[in-house]
Coordinates of C-alpha atoms in Angstrom, one line a residue:
M743 CA 29.3 -33.3 -87.9
F744 CA 27.3 -29.9 -88.1
F745 CA 30.3 -28.2 -86.2
Q746 CA 32.4 -29.3 -88.5
N747 CA 29.8 -28.7 -92.2
P748 CA 27.1 -26.3 -90.9
Y749 CA 26.0 -25.5 -94.5
P750 CA 24.1 -28.8 -95.6
F751 CA 21.8 -27.9 -92.5
Y752 CA 21.3 -23.3 -93.8
A753 CA 21.1 -25.5 -97.6
Q754 CA 18.3 -27.1 -96.5
Q755 CA 16.9 -24.2 -94.5
H756 CA 17.3 -22.0 -98.3
A757 CA 14.5 -24.8 -99.1
S758 CA 12.3 -25.3 -96.6
H759 CA 12.2 -23.1 -93.8
P760 CA 14.5 -20.4 -94.0
T761 CA 12.5 -18.8 -91.6
F762 CA 12.4 -21.8 -87.8
F763 CA 12.6 -22.1 -84.1
W764 CA 15.2 -23.5 -83.7
E765 CA 13.8 -25.4 -80.3
E766 CA 17.2 -25.4 -78.5
Y767 CA 18.3 -21.9 -78.6
G768 CA 14.4 -21.6 -78.1
H769 CA 14.2 -18.9 -80.4
W770 CA 13.5 -17.9 -83.7
C771 CA 15.9 -17.7 -86.1
F772 CA 15.9 -15.7 -90.0
S773 CA 18.5 -17.5 -91.9
D774 CA 18.1 -15.8 -95.7
F775 CA 20.3 -12.2 -96.2
R776 CA 17.2 -10.2 -96.8
S777 CA 15.8 -10.7 -93.8
V778 CA 19.8 -10.8 -92.0
S779 CA 20.6 -7.7 -93.4
A780 CA 16.7 -5.8 -93.4
L781 CA 16.8 -7.0 -89.1
L782 CA 20.8 -6.1 -88.5
R783 CA 19.6 -2.2 -89.1
D784 CA 16.2 -2.8 -88.2
K785 CA 15.6 -0.5 -85.1
R786 CA 12.5 -3.0 -83.4
L787 CA 15.7 -5.1 -82.2
G788 CA 19.1 -4.2 -79.6
R789 CA 21.7 -6.2 -78.2
E790 CA 20.8 -4.8 -75.0
I791 CA 16.8 -5.3 -73.1
L792 CA 17.2 -3.5 -69.6
H793 CA 17.3 0.0 -70.6
V794 CA 13.6 -0.9 -71.9
A795 CA 12.8 -3.7 -69.6
T796 CA 13.3 -5.2 -65.3
R797 CA 14.6 -8.4 -65.5
E798 CA 11.8 -9.2 -63.1
E799 CA 9.3 -8.4 -66.6
I800 CA 11.0 -10.4 -69.4
G801 CA 12.2 -13.3 -66.9
L802 CA 15.8 -12.4 -67.2
P803 CA 17.8 -14.3 -64.7
T804 CA 20.0 -12.2 -61.7
P805 CA 23.1 -11.4 -62.7
K806 CA 26.1 -14.7 -61.0
P807 CA 28.0 -13.4 -58.2
H808 CA 31.1 -16.1 -59.7
T809 CA 30.8 -13.7 -63.4
V810 CA 31.1 -10.1 -61.6
D811 CA 34.4 -9.0 -63.5
F812 CA 33.3 -10.4 -66.7
D813 CA 30.3 -9.0 -65.9
L814 CA 32.1 -5.8 -65.3
T815 CA 33.7 -5.7 -68.4
E816 CA 30.6 -6.8 -70.4
Q817 CA 28.4 -3.3 -68.9
Y818 CA 30.2 -0.5 -71.3
S819 CA 30.5 -2.7 -74.1
L820 CA 30.0 -1.1 -77.2
L821 CA 28.9 -4.3 -78.5
N822 CA 26.1 -4.8 -76.1
L823 CA 24.8 -1.0 -75.9
E824 CA 22.4 0.7 -77.4
P825 CA 21.8 4.4 -78.4
P826 CA 22.4 7.0 -76.7
A827 CA 25.2 5.9 -75.3
H828 CA 26.5 3.8 -77.6
T829 CA 25.7 6.6 -80.2
R830 CA 28.5 8.4 -77.4
L831 CA 30.9 6.3 -76.6
R832 CA 31.1 5.0 -80.4
T833 CA 31.0 8.2 -81.9
L834 CA 34.6 8.9 -79.5
V835 CA 36.0 5.9 -79.9
N836 CA 35.6 5.8 -84.6
R837 CA 38.3 8.2 -85.0
A838 CA 40.9 5.7 -84.8
F839 CA 39.2 3.4 -87.3
V840 CA 37.6 5.3 -90.0
S841 CA 39.7 4.3 -92.8
R842 CA 42.4 6.6 -93.7
Q843 CA 43.6 6.5 -90.6
V844 CA 43.8 2.3 -90.7
E845 CA 45.1 2.8 -93.9
Q846 CA 49.0 3.7 -92.0
L847 CA 49.3 0.3 -91.1
R848 CA 49.0 -1.5 -93.9
P849 CA 53.2 -1.7 -94.3
R850 CA 53.4 -3.3 -90.4
I851 CA 50.9 -5.2 -91.1
R852 CA 52.5 -6.9 -94.4
Q853 CA 56.1 -6.2 -92.0
L854 CA 54.2 -8.8 -89.5
A855 CA 53.2 -11.5 -92.2
H856 CA 57.3 -11.3 -93.3
D857 CA 58.5 -11.5 -90.4
T858 CA 56.3 -14.1 -89.3
I859 CA 56.9 -16.3 -91.9
D860 CA 60.9 -16.1 -91.9
G861 CA 60.0 -17.4 -87.8
L862 CA 59.1 -20.7 -90.1
E863 CA 62.8 -20.9 -91.7
G864 CA 63.7 -24.4 -89.9
E865 CA 59.9 -25.6 -90.6
D866 CA 58.9 -28.7 -93.3
S867 CA 54.8 -28.1 -92.1
V868 CA 53.0 -25.9 -89.1
D869 CA 50.0 -25.6 -87.5
L870 CA 48.7 -22.2 -89.7
I871 CA 46.9 -21.2 -86.9
K872 CA 49.2 -20.4 -84.5
A873 CA 51.6 -19.3 -86.2
F874 CA 50.8 -17.2 -88.1
A875 CA 46.9 -16.9 -88.1
A876 CA 46.3 -15.6 -84.3
P877 CA 49.9 -13.9 -83.8
I878 CA 49.3 -11.4 -86.6
P879 CA 45.6 -9.5 -86.0
A880 CA 47.2 -10.3 -81.9
I881 CA 50.0 -8.1 -82.3
V882 CA 48.4 -5.6 -84.6
I883 CA 45.7 -4.3 -82.6
A884 CA 47.6 -4.8 -78.8
E885 CA 50.0 -2.0 -80.1
M886 CA 47.5 -0.2 -81.8
I887 CA 45.9 0.2 -78.5
G888 CA 49.1 0.4 -76.8
L889 CA 50.3 -2.3 -75.8
P890 CA 53.9 -3.5 -76.0
A891 CA 54.0 -5.6 -78.6
E892 CA 55.9 -9.3 -76.2
A893 CA 52.3 -8.8 -74.5
A894 CA 49.9 -10.5 -77.0
P895 CA 50.8 -14.6 -76.6
L896 CA 49.0 -13.1 -72.4
L897 CA 46.7 -11.3 -74.1
L898 CA 45.7 -13.7 -76.8
Q899 CA 45.0 -16.7 -73.9
W900 CA 42.2 -14.2 -71.5
S901 CA 40.4 -13.0 -75.0
N902 CA 40.2 -16.9 -75.7
R903 CA 39.3 -17.5 -72.1
M904 CA 36.8 -14.7 -72.2
V905 CA 35.2 -15.1 -75.5
T906 CA 34.0 -18.7 -74.6
M907 CA 31.1 -17.8 -72.4
Y908 CA 29.7 -16.5 -75.8
M909 CA 29.0 -20.4 -76.5
Y910 CA 26.0 -23.0 -76.4
G911 CA 26.2 -24.8 -72.7
V912 CA 28.4 -22.6 -70.5
T913 CA 29.4 -24.4 -67.9
H914 CA 30.0 -23.3 -63.7
E915 CA 34.4 -24.3 -64.4
T916 CA 33.9 -22.0 -67.7
E917 CA 32.3 -18.7 -65.2
I918 CA 35.2 -19.0 -63.3
D919 CA 38.0 -19.2 -65.9
A920 CA 36.8 -17.0 -67.9
N921 CA 35.8 -14.2 -65.0
Q922 CA 39.3 -15.1 -63.7
A923 CA 40.2 -13.7 -66.9
A924 CA 38.3 -10.7 -67.4
A925 CA 40.0 -10.1 -63.3
D926 CA 43.4 -10.4 -64.8
F927 CA 42.6 -8.6 -67.8
T928 CA 41.4 -5.7 -66.7
A929 CA 44.3 -5.1 -63.5
Y930 CA 46.4 -5.2 -66.7
L931 CA 44.9 -2.4 -68.6
R932 CA 44.5 -0.2 -64.9
E933 CA 47.0 0.0 -64.6
A934 CA 47.8 1.0 -68.1
I935 CA 45.3 3.5 -68.3
A936 CA 46.4 5.2 -64.7
D937 CA 50.0 5.6 -66.8
R938 CA 48.3 7.3 -70.1
R939 CA 47.1 9.3 -67.5
K940 CA 50.2 10.6 -65.6
A941 CA 51.6 10.5 -69.4
P942 CA 49.5 10.4 -73.0
R943 CA 51.2 8.8 -75.6
E944 CA 50.0 8.0 -79.3
D945 CA 47.9 5.0 -78.7
L946 CA 43.9 4.6 -79.2
L947 CA 44.2 4.6 -75.0
S948 CA 45.8 7.5 -74.7
H949 CA 43.2 9.3 -77.6
M950 CA 40.0 7.6 -75.5
L951 CA 41.4 9.3 -71.9
T952 CA 41.6 12.6 -74.3
S953 CA 39.5 12.2 -76.5
D954 CA 36.2 15.3 -75.3
R955 CA 33.2 15.9 -76.8
N956 CA 31.8 19.2 -75.6
G957 CA 33.0 18.3 -72.4
D958 CA 32.2 14.6 -73.0
V959 CA 35.5 12.4 -71.6
L960 CA 35.8 8.3 -71.4
S961 CA 35.0 6.7 -67.7
D962 CA 38.1 4.8 -66.7
D963 CA 36.0 1.3 -66.9
E964 CA 34.8 2.9 -70.2
V965 CA 38.3 2.9 -71.6
M966 CA 38.5 -0.5 -70.2
S967 CA 35.3 -2.5 -71.8
T968 CA 36.2 -0.7 -74.8
A969 CA 39.5 -2.1 -74.3
I970 CA 38.7 -5.3 -73.9
L971 CA 36.3 -5.3 -76.5
L972 CA 38.2 -4.3 -79.5
L973 CA 41.3 -6.8 -78.4
N974 CA 39.2 -9.5 -78.1
A975 CA 36.8 -8.9 -81.2
G976 CA 39.6 -6.9 -82.7
H977 CA 41.4 -10.6 -83.6
E978 CA 39.1 -13.6 -83.3
A979 CA 37.4 -13.0 -85.8
T980 CA 40.5 -12.1 -87.4
V981 CA 42.3 -15.6 -86.9
H982 CA 39.8 -17.5 -88.3
T983 CA 38.9 -15.5 -91.3
T984 CA 42.2 -15.6 -92.0
G985 CA 42.8 -19.9 -91.4
N986 CA 38.8 -20.1 -93.0
G987 CA 40.0 -17.9 -96.4
V988 CA 43.6 -19.9 -96.3
K989 CA 41.9 -23.8 -96.0
S990 CA 39.0 -22.2 -98.8
I991 CA 41.8 -20.7 -101.7
L992 CA 43.2 -24.0 -101.3
E993 CA 40.7 -26.3 -101.9
S994 CA 39.4 -24.7 -104.7
G995 CA 42.8 -25.7 -106.6
L996 CA 42.8 -22.2 -108.2
N997 CA 46.1 -19.9 -108.2
P998 CA 46.4 -18.5 -105.0
A999 CA 48.8 -15.8 -106.9
A1000 CA 46.2 -15.3 -109.4
L1001 CA 43.5 -14.7 -106.3
F1002 CA 46.6 -11.5 -105.2
A1003 CA 47.7 -10.6 -107.8
T1004 CA 46.4 -6.5 -108.0
P1005 CA 45.3 -4.4 -105.3
E1006 CA 41.7 -4.7 -106.1
Q1007 CA 41.8 -8.6 -106.4
A1008 CA 42.6 -8.6 -103.3
E1009 CA 40.2 -6.9 -102.0
K1010 CA 37.0 -9.1 -103.6
T1011 CA 38.9 -12.3 -102.5
V1012 CA 39.2 -11.3 -99.4
E1013 CA 35.0 -10.2 -99.3
E1014 CA 34.9 -14.5 -100.9
C1015 CA 37.0 -15.3 -98.2
L1016 CA 34.2 -13.3 -96.0
R1017 CA 31.6 -14.6 -97.1
F1018 CA 31.7 -18.1 -97.8
D1019 CA 32.9 -19.7 -94.7
A1020 CA 32.3 -16.0 -91.9
P1021 CA 33.7 -17.0 -88.8
L1022 CA 30.7 -15.5 -86.9
H1023 CA 27.7 -17.5 -87.6
L1024 CA 25.1 -16.8 -85.4
F1025 CA 24.4 -13.3 -83.1
T1026 CA 21.6 -12.6 -81.4
R1027 CA 19.3 -9.9 -80.9
Y1028 CA 16.6 -8.6 -77.8
V1029 CA 13.0 -7.6 -79.2
L1030 CA 12.0 -3.6 -77.6
A1031 CA 9.1 -4.3 -77.9
D1032 CA 5.8 -6.7 -79.6
T1033 CA 5.6 -6.6 -82.3
E1034 CA 5.4 -9.1 -85.5
I1035 CA 8.1 -10.1 -88.1
E1036 CA 8.0 -11.8 -91.3
G1037 CA 4.0 -12.6 -90.0
I1038 CA 5.6 -14.3 -86.3
S1039 CA 4.5 -12.9 -83.1
L1040 CA 7.7 -11.4 -80.8
R1041 CA 6.7 -10.5 -76.9
K1042 CA 9.3 -7.4 -75.6
G1043 CA 12.2 -9.2 -74.2
D1044 CA 12.5 -11.8 -76.7
V1045 CA 15.9 -12.8 -78.3
V1046 CA 15.8 -13.7 -82.2
G1047 CA 19.3 -15.5 -84.0
L1048 CA 20.7 -13.9 -87.3
M1049 CA 22.3 -16.2 -89.3
L1050 CA 25.0 -14.5 -91.1
G1051 CA 26.7 -17.6 -92.2
A1052 CA 23.6 -18.9 -93.5
A1053 CA 22.7 -15.7 -95.1
N1054 CA 26.3 -15.0 -97.1
R1055 CA 25.2 -18.9 -98.6
D1056 CA 21.7 -18.0 -99.5
P1057 CA 20.6 -19.2 -103.2
A1058 CA 18.0 -16.1 -104.1
R1059 CA 21.2 -13.9 -103.2
F1060 CA 24.2 -15.1 -104.8
A1061 CA 24.8 -16.8 -108.1
D1062 CA 26.2 -20.5 -107.1
A1063 CA 26.1 -20.2 -103.7
N1064 CA 27.7 -22.9 -102.0
R1065 CA 30.7 -22.8 -104.2
F1066 CA 34.5 -20.8 -103.3
D1067 CA 34.6 -17.4 -106.6
P1068 CA 37.0 -14.7 -105.6
F1069 CA 36.1 -13.1 -108.5
R1070 CA 32.4 -12.8 -108.9
T1071 CA 30.5 -9.9 -109.6
D1072 CA 26.6 -10.4 -106.6
G1073 CA 29.7 -10.2 -104.3
A1074 CA 28.1 -9.0 -100.9
N1075 CA 28.2 -10.3 -96.7
V1076 CA 26.4 -9.8 -93.6
S1077 CA 30.2 -11.0 -91.7
F1078 CA 30.1 -7.9 -89.6
G1079 CA 26.7 -6.7 -89.6
A1080 CA 25.4 -4.4 -91.0
G1081 CA 24.0 -0.9 -89.1
I1082 CA 24.4 0.4 -86.0
H1083 CA 26.2 -2.2 -84.5
F1084 CA 28.7 -3.0 -87.5
C1085 CA 31.9 -3.6 -87.0
I1086 CA 34.8 -1.2 -85.7
G1087 CA 37.0 -3.2 -87.3
A1088 CA 36.0 -4.4 -90.0
P1089 CA 38.4 -1.6 -92.7
L1090 CA 41.2 -2.2 -90.1
A1091 CA 39.9 -6.6 -90.7
R1092 CA 40.2 -5.8 -94.1
I1093 CA 42.9 -5.0 -94.7
E1094 CA 44.6 -6.5 -92.3
L1095 CA 43.0 -10.4 -94.5
Q1096 CA 44.2 -8.9 -97.7
E1097 CA 47.2 -8.2 -96.8
A1098 CA 49.0 -11.7 -94.2
M1099 CA 46.8 -13.5 -96.6
G1100 CA 49.3 -12.2 -99.9
V1101 CA 52.2 -12.5 -98.0
L1102 CA 51.8 -15.9 -97.0
F1103 CA 50.3 -16.9 -100.9
E1104 CA 54.0 -14.7 -101.9
R1105 CA 55.9 -16.5 -99.6
L1106 CA 55.1 -19.5 -99.9
P1107 CA 53.3 -20.1 -103.4
K1108 CA 53.4 -23.7 -103.0
L1109 CA 52.0 -24.2 -99.7
R1110 CA 49.2 -26.6 -99.0
I1111 CA 47.2 -28.7 -96.8
V1112 CA 48.7 -32.0 -95.4
E1113 CA 46.1 -33.5 -93.2
P1114 CA 42.4 -32.3 -92.6
P1115 CA 41.6 -29.4 -91.2
R1116 CA 39.7 -30.0 -88.1
Y1117 CA 37.0 -26.8 -86.8
G1118 CA 36.6 -26.1 -83.0
N1119 CA 33.0 -28.2 -82.3
V1120 CA 32.0 -24.9 -81.1
Y1121 CA 28.7 -23.0 -82.4
H1122 CA 28.4 -19.4 -83.1
F1123 CA 32.6 -19.0 -83.5
H1124 CA 33.0 -20.6 -86.9
G1125 CA 36.9 -21.3 -86.9
L1126 CA 39.5 -23.9 -87.1
E1127 CA 41.1 -25.5 -83.9
K1128 CA 43.8 -26.5 -86.1
L1129 CA 45.1 -25.7 -89.7
M1130 CA 48.5 -27.2 -90.5
V1131 CA 50.7 -26.7 -93.1
G1132 CA 53.6 -27.5 -95.4
W1133 CA 54.7 -25.6 -98.8
R1134 CA 58.4 -27.7 -99.5

């Protein structure tokens, strides 16, 4: 089934038509590494369109009354803004995510990984996604923003319900539920924001509220949108990469101890996990003005699909592209995107993956998969619903 293994389809496209029109989506898709990498940086494409066109002009439907709370969380999302609004917001948030800042979180992440494994003491087997992959990044990002670790399960639940809006074929029921999750999430954050305005602390929420660039400060709605984006994006992809990565390592037959033997090798192993089985397979962009890309005429308002998961397996870019090889010398990936929308949390995600997976294989050297892993029946997120493992 396609969701369980889209890679044969990608291989077919690479061999015949790396650029193709995907009927179900109704837009052109690019699947080769060179094109995807270049188009992620291409200024002719953008994440929003309404700064250069009206809804009528490009046939965009009007906003739905029943998704008003969800739409508000999207309104100031870094992910959907273009310069100058994007530049301003990203500059004010960026400082918290630079490598030297997140590098200080290594000991905390390692501690969380050990604590989580301690909690599995009496078990013979667990679903690694639920028991290990999901809680750690949720706690890390919650604490970083300034929310209590105990709130992580609640934040996780809201987040999971909200991201269903990005799937293909969203139903009315899904929209209602995602909107309710957004409303609850927003109410919770508004309280935390009001609290920080009165008494700032050493956390990202306070940092965003007090960041001042020549008199420019963020509004409550901007802070809320950014916090929700960081919480949603800050764990979703990391959870998937942890699950997909552990599966790739265990199925490869390689010795996990060797893959995390040194910090340099741990880094290479994580990059290969990101390349080999990416957490996000499709990212879209709007065409900002009539143009031509690779001989295809595109109109302003058209959507193009950039196939990250396929680009990472491009045989023209990688030797033996369909083999999991953490020792490869041609490693690279587009899993975090590129250009101005390169994932702001990439340095944090990389550290979380290196530390959490390193501790996992160190503590449970006999880790093995005990039932066939199952991916979620969705596209473009690509992650395991369940990964049952044992270690006795």
